[in-house]
PDB file of C-alpha atoms in Angstrom:
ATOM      1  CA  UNK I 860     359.624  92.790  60.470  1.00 76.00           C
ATOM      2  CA  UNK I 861     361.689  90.392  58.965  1.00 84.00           C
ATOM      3  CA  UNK I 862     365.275  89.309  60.838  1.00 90.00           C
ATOM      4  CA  UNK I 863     368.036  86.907  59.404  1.00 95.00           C
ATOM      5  CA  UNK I 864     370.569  85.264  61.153  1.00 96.00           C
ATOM      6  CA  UNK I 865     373.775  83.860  60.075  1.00 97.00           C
ATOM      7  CA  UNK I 866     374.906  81.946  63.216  1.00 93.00           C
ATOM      8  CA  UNK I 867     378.605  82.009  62.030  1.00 95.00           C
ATOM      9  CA  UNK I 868     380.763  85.165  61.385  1.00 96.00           C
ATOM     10  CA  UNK I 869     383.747  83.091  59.756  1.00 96.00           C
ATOM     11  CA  UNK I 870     383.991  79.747  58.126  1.00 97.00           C
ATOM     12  CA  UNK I 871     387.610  78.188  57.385  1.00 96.00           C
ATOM     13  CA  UNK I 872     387.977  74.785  55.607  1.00 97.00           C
ATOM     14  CA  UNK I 873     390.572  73.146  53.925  1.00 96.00           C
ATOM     15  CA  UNK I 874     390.552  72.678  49.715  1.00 96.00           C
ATOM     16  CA  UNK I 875     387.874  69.993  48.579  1.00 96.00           C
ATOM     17  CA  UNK I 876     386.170  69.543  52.065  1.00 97.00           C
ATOM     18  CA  UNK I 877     382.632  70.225  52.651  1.00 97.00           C
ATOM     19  CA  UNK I 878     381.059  73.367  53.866  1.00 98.00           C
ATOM     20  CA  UNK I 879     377.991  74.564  55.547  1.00 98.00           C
ATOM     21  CA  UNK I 880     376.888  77.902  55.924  1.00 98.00           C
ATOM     22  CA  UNK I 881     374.086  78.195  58.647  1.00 98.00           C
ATOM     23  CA  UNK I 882     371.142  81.109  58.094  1.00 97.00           C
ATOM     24  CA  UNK I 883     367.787  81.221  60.325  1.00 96.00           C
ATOM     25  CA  UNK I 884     365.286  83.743  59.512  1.00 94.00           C
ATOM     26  CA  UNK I 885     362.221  84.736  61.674  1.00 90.00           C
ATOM     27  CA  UNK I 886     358.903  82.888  60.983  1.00 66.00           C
ATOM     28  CA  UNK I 887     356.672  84.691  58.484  1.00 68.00           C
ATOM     29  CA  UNK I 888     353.456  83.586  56.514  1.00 68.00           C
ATOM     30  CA  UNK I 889     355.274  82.669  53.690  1.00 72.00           C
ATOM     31  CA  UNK I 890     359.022  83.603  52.515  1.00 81.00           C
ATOM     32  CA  UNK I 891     361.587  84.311  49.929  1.00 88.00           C
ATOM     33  CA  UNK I 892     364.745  83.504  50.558  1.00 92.00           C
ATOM     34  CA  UNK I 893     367.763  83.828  48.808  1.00 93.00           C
ATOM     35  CA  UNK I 894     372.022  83.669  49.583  1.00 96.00           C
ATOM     36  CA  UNK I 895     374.342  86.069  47.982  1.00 96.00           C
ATOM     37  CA  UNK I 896     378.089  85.948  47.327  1.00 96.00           C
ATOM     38  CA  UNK I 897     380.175  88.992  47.756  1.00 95.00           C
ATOM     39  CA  UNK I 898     383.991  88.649  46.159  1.00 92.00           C
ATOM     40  CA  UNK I 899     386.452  91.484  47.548  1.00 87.00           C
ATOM     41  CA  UNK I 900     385.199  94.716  46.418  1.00 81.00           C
ATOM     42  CA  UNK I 901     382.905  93.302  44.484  1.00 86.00           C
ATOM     43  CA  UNK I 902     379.024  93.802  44.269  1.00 89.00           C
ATOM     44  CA  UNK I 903     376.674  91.040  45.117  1.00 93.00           C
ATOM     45  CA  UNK I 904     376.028  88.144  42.933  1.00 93.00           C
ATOM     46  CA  UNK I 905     372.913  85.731  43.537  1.00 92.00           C
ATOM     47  CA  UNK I 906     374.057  82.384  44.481  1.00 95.00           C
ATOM     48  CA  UNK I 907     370.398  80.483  44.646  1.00 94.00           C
ATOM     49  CA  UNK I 908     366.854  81.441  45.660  1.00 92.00           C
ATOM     50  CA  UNK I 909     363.736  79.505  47.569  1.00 91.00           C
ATOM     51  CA  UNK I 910     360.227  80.919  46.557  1.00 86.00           C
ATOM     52  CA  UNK I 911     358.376  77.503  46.739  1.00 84.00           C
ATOM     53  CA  UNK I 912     358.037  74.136  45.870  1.00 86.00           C
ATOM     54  CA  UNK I 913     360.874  71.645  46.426  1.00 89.00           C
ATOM     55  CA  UNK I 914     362.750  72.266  49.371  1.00 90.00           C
ATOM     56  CA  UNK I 915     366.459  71.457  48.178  1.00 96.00           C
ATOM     57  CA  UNK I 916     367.399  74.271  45.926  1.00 96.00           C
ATOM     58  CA  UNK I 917     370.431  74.399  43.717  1.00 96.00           C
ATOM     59  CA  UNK I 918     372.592  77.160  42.705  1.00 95.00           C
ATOM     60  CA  UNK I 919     375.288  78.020  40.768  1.00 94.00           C
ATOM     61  CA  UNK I 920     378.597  77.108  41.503  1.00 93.00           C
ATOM     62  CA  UNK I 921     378.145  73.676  42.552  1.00 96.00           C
ATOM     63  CA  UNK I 922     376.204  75.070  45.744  1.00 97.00           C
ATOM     64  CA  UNK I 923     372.893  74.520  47.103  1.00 97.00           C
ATOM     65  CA  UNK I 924     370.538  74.873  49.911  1.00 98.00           C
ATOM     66  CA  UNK I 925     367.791  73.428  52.190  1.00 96.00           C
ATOM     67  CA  UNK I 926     364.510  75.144  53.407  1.00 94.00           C
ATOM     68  CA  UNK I 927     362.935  73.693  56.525  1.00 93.00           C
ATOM     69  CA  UNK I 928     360.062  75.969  57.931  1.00 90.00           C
ATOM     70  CA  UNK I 929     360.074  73.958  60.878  1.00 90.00           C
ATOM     71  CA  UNK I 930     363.302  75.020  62.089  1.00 92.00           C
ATOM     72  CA  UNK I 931     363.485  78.248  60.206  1.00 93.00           C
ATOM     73  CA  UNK I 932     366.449  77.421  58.027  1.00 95.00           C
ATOM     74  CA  UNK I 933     368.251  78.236  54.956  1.00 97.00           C
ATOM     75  CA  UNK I 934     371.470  76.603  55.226  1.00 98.00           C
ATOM     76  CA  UNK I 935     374.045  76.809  52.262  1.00 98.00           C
ATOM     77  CA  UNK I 936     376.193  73.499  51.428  1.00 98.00           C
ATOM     78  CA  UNK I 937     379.185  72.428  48.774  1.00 98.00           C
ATOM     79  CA  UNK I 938     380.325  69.060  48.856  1.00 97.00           C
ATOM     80  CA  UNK I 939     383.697  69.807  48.042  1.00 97.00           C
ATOM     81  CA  UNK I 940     385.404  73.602  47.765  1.00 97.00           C
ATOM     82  CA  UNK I 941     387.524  75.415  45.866  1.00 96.00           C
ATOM     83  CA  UNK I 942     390.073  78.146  46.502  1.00 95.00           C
ATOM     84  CA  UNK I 943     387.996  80.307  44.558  1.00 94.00           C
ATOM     85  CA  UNK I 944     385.041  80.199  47.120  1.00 96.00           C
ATOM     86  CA  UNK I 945     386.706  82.337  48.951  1.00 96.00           C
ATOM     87  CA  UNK I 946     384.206  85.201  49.563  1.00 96.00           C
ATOM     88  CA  UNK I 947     381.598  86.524  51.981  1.00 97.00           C
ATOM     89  CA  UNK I 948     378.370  84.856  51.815  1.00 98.00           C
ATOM     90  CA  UNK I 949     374.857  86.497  52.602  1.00 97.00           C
ATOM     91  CA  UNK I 950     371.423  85.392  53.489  1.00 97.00           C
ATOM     92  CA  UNK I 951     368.792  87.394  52.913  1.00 94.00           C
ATOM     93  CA  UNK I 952     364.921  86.846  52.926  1.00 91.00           C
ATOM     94  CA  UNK I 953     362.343  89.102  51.268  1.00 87.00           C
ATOM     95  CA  UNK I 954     360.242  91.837  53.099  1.00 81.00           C
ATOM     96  CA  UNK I 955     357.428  93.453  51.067  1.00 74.00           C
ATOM     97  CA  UNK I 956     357.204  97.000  52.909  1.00 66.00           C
ATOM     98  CA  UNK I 957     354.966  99.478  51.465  1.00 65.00           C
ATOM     99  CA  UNK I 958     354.851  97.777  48.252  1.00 70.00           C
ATOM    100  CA  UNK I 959     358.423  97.310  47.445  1.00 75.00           C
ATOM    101  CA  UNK I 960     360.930  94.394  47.615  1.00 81.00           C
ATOM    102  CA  UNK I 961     362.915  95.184  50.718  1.00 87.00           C
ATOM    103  CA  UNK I 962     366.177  92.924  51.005  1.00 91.00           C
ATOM    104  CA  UNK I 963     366.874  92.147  54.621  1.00 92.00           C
ATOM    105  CA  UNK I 964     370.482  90.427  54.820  1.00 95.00           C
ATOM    106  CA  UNK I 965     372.140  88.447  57.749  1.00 96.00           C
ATOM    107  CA  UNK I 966     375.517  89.759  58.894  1.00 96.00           C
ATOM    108  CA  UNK I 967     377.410  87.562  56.394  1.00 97.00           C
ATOM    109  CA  UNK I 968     379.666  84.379  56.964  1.00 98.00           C
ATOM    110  CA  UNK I 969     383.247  84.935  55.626  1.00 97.00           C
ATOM    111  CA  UNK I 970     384.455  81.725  53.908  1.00 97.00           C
ATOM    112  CA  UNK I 971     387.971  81.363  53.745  1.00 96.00           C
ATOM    113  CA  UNK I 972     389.772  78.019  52.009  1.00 95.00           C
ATOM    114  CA  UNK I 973     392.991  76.939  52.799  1.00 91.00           C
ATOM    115  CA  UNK I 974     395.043  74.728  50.835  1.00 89.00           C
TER     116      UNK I 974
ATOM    117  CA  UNK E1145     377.647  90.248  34.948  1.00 70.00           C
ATOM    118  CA  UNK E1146     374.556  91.556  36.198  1.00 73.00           C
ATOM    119  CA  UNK E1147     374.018  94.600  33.584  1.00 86.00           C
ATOM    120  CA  UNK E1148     373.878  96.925  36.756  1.00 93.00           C
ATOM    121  CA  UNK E1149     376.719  99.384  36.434  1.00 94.00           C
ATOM    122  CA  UNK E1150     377.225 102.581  39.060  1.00 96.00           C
ATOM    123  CA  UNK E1151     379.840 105.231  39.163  1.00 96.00           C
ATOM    124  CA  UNK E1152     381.847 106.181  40.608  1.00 96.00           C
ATOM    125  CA  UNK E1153     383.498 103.199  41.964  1.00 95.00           C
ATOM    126  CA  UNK E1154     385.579 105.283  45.239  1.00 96.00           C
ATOM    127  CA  UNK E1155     384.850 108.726  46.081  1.00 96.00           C
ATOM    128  CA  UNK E1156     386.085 110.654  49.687  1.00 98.00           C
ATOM    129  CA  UNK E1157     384.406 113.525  50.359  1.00 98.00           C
ATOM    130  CA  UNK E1158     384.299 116.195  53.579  1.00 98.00           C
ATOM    131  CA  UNK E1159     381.870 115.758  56.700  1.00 98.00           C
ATOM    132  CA  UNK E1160     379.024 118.332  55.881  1.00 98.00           C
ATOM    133  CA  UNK E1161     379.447 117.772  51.712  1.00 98.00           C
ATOM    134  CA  UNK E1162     376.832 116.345  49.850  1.00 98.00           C
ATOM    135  CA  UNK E1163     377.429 113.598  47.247  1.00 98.00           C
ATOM    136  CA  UNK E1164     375.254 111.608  44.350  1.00 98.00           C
ATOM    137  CA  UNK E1165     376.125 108.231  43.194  1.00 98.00           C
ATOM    138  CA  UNK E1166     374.518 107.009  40.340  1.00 98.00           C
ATOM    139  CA  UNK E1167     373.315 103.273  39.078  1.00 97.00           C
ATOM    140  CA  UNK E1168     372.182 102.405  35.255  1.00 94.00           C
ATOM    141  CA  UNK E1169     370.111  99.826  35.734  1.00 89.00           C
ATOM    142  CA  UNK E1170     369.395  96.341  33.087  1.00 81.00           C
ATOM    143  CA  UNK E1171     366.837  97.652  30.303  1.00 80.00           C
ATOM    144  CA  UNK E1172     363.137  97.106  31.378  1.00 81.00           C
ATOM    145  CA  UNK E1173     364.256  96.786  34.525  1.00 84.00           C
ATOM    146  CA  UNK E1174     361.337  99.382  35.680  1.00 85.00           C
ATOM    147  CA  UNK E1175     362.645  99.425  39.787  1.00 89.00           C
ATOM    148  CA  UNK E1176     365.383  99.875  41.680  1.00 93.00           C
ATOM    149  CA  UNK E1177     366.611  99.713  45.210  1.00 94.00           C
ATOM    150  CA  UNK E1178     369.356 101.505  46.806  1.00 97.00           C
ATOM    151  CA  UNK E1179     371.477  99.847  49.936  1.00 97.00           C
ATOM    152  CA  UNK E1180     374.147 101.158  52.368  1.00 98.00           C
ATOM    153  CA  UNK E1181     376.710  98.466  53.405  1.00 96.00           C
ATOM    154  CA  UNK E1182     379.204  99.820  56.211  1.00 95.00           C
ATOM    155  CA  UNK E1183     382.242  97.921  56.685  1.00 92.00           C
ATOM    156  CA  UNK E1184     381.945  93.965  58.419  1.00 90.00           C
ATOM    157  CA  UNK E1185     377.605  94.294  57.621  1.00 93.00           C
ATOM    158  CA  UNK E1186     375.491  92.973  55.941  1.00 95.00           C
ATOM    159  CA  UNK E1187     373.543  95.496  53.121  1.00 96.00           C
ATOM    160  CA  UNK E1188     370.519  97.992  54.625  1.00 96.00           C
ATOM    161  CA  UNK E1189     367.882  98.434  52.696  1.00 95.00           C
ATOM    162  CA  UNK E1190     367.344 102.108  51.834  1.00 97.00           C
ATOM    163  CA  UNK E1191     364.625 102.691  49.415  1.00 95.00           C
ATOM    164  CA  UNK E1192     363.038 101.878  46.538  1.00 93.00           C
ATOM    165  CA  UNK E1193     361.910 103.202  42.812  1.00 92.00           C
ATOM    166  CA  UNK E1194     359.480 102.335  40.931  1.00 88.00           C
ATOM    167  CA  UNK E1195     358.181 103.848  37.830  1.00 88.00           C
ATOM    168  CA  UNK E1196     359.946 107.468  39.060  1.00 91.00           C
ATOM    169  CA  UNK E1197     358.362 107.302  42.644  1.00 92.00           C
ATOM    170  CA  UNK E1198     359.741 106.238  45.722  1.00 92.00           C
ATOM    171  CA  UNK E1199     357.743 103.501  46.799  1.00 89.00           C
ATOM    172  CA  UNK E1200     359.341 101.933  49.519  1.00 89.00           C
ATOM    173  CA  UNK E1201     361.659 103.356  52.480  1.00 92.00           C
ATOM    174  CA  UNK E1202     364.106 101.902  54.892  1.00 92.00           C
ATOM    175  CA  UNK E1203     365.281 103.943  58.634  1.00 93.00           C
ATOM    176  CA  UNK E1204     367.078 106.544  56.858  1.00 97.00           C
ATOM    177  CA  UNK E1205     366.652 110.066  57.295  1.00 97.00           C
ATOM    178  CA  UNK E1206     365.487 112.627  54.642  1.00 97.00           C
ATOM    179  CA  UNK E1207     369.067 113.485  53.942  1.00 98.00           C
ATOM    180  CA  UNK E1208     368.542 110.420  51.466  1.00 98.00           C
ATOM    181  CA  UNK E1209     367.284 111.065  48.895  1.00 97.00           C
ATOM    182  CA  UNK E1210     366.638 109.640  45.369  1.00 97.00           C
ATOM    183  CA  UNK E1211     365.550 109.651  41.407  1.00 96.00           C
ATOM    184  CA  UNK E1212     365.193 107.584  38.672  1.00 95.00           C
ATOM    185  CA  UNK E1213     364.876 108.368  35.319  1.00 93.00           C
ATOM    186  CA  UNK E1214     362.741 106.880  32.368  1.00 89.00           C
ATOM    187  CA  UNK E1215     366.541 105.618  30.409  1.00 86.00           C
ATOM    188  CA  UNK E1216     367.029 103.096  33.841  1.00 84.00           C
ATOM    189  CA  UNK E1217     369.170 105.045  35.422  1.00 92.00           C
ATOM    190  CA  UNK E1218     369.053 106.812  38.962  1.00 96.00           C
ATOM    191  CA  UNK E1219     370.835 108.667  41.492  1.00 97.00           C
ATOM    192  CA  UNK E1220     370.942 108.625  45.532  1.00 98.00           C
ATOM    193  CA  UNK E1221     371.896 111.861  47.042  1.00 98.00           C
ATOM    194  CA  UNK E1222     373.234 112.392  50.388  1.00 98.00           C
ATOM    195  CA  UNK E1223     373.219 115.880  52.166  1.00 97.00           C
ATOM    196  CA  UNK E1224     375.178 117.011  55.373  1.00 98.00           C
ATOM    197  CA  UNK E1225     377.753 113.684  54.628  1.00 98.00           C
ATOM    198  CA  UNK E1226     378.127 112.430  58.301  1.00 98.00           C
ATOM    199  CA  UNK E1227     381.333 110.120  59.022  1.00 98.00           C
ATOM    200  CA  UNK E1228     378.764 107.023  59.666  1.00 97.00           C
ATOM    201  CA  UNK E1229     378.045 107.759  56.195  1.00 98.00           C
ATOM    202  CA  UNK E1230     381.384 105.647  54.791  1.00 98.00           C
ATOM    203  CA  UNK E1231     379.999 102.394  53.442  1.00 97.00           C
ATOM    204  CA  UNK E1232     379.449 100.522  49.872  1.00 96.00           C
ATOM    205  CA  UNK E1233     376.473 101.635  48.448  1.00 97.00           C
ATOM    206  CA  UNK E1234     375.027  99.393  46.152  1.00 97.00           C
ATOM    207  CA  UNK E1235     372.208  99.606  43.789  1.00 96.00           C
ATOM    208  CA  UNK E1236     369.976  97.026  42.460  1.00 94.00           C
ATOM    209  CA  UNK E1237     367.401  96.417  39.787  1.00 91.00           C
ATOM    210  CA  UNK E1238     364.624  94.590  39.616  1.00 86.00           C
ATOM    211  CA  UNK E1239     361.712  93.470  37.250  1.00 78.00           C
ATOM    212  CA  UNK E1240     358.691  95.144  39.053  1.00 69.00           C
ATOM    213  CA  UNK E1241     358.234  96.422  43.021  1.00 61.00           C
ATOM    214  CA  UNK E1242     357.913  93.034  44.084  1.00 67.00           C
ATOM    215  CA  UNK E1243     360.588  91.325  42.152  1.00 65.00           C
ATOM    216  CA  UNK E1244     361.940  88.086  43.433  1.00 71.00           C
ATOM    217  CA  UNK E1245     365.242  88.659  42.070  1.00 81.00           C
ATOM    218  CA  UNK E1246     367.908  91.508  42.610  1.00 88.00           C
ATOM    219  CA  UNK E1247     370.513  92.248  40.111  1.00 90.00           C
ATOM    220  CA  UNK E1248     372.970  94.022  42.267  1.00 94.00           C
ATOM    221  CA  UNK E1249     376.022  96.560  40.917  1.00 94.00           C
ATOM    222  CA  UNK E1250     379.466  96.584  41.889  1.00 94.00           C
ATOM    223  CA  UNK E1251     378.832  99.224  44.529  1.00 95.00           C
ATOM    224  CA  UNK E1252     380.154 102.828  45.407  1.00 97.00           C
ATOM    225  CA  UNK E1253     383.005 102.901  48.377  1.00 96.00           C
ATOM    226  CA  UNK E1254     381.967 106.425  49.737  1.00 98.00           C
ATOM    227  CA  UNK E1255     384.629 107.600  52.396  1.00 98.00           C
ATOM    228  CA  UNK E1256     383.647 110.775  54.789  1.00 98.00           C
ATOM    229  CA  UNK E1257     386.700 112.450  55.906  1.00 97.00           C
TER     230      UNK E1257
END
């Protein structure tokens, strides 16, 4: 089965620094990855996804992220943040079991932005 | 905005109780996947719909149950509410069983007094 790690529980940085949000995931065949942002009781919203090709992927909100299958990564990185980052990010990578798309999400990484 | 809507958004209910939260999923969106999210974690998957059948299960016990319906909408029923039962359950649709993209709801807060 499929396992995801998000090797920090809380992220604080400072107004227009540079973040990065670290995910491994255990080594499968071939994966989908994907991170998810979670505002305060909010639902989740999909940030950016890796199902092949180029391994620098961009999202939305000026964020984007890097797939090396060497080092079983998916690590999430903006330049330059905004108060309104502030939010609980997931990874997640793809599990087909039994036919259906099972979801399997790290623990989440709580960004928090100080000005 | 995802198109996923669920209701309601809070509920509390009494240990024993049984409860149904429901999701109305994006039009010809023909699956959809329910998960629990207790407090400080990170979603569980716990099953799957497609085309009206359960297709797909996570480790959750038979107390979980589900249904879709042909309009894109569904419900997940628990029985004998537990107090490990309090979490956000969300609900997600997707195009297909193997869908490579999940358009997730705003989530039921479910409280078991």
């Amino acid at each position: 089965a499929q396992s995801v790690t998000q090797l920090d529980s809380q992220v604080p940085v400072f107004e227009e620094a540079p973040v990065e949000l670290r995910c491994n995931y255990s080594s499968s065949v071939s994966v989908y990855l994907f991170w998810y942002v979670q505002y305060p009781n909010q639902g989740l919203q999909l940030l950016l996804k890796y199902l092949s090709g180029s391994t620098l992927v961009k999202g939305i909100n000026g964020f984007e992220a890097e797939f090396n299958k060497s080092q079983t990564s998916f690590h999430l990185r903006k330049p330059s943040v905004h108060i309104s980052d502030t939010a609980e990010y997931f990874c997640a990578v793809s599990d087909l079991a039994q036919g259906a798309q099972k979801l399997v999400f790290g623990q989440g990484t709580r960004l928090t932005i100080n000005p | 905005e995802t198109g996923v809507t669920q209701s309601p958004t809070h509920l509390i209910k009494t240990r024993g109780q049984q409860v149904t939260l429901r999701c109305s999923s994006q039009s010809g969106h023909n699956t959809v996947s329910w998960y629990q999210q207790a407090l400080g974690q990170g979603p569980q998957f716990i099953f799957q719909y497609y085309r009206e059948e359960e297709n797909g299960r996570g480790n959750f016990p038979p107390r979980f149950s589900g249904l879709q319906f042909p309009n894109y909408s569904s419900e997940l029923n628990v029985n004998a509410l537990e107090l490990d039962d309090s979490a956000l359950y969300l609900c997600a649709s997707l195009i297909g069983p193997v869908g490579t993209e999940a358009f997730f709801g705003q989530g039921t807060r479910l409280t078991v007094v």
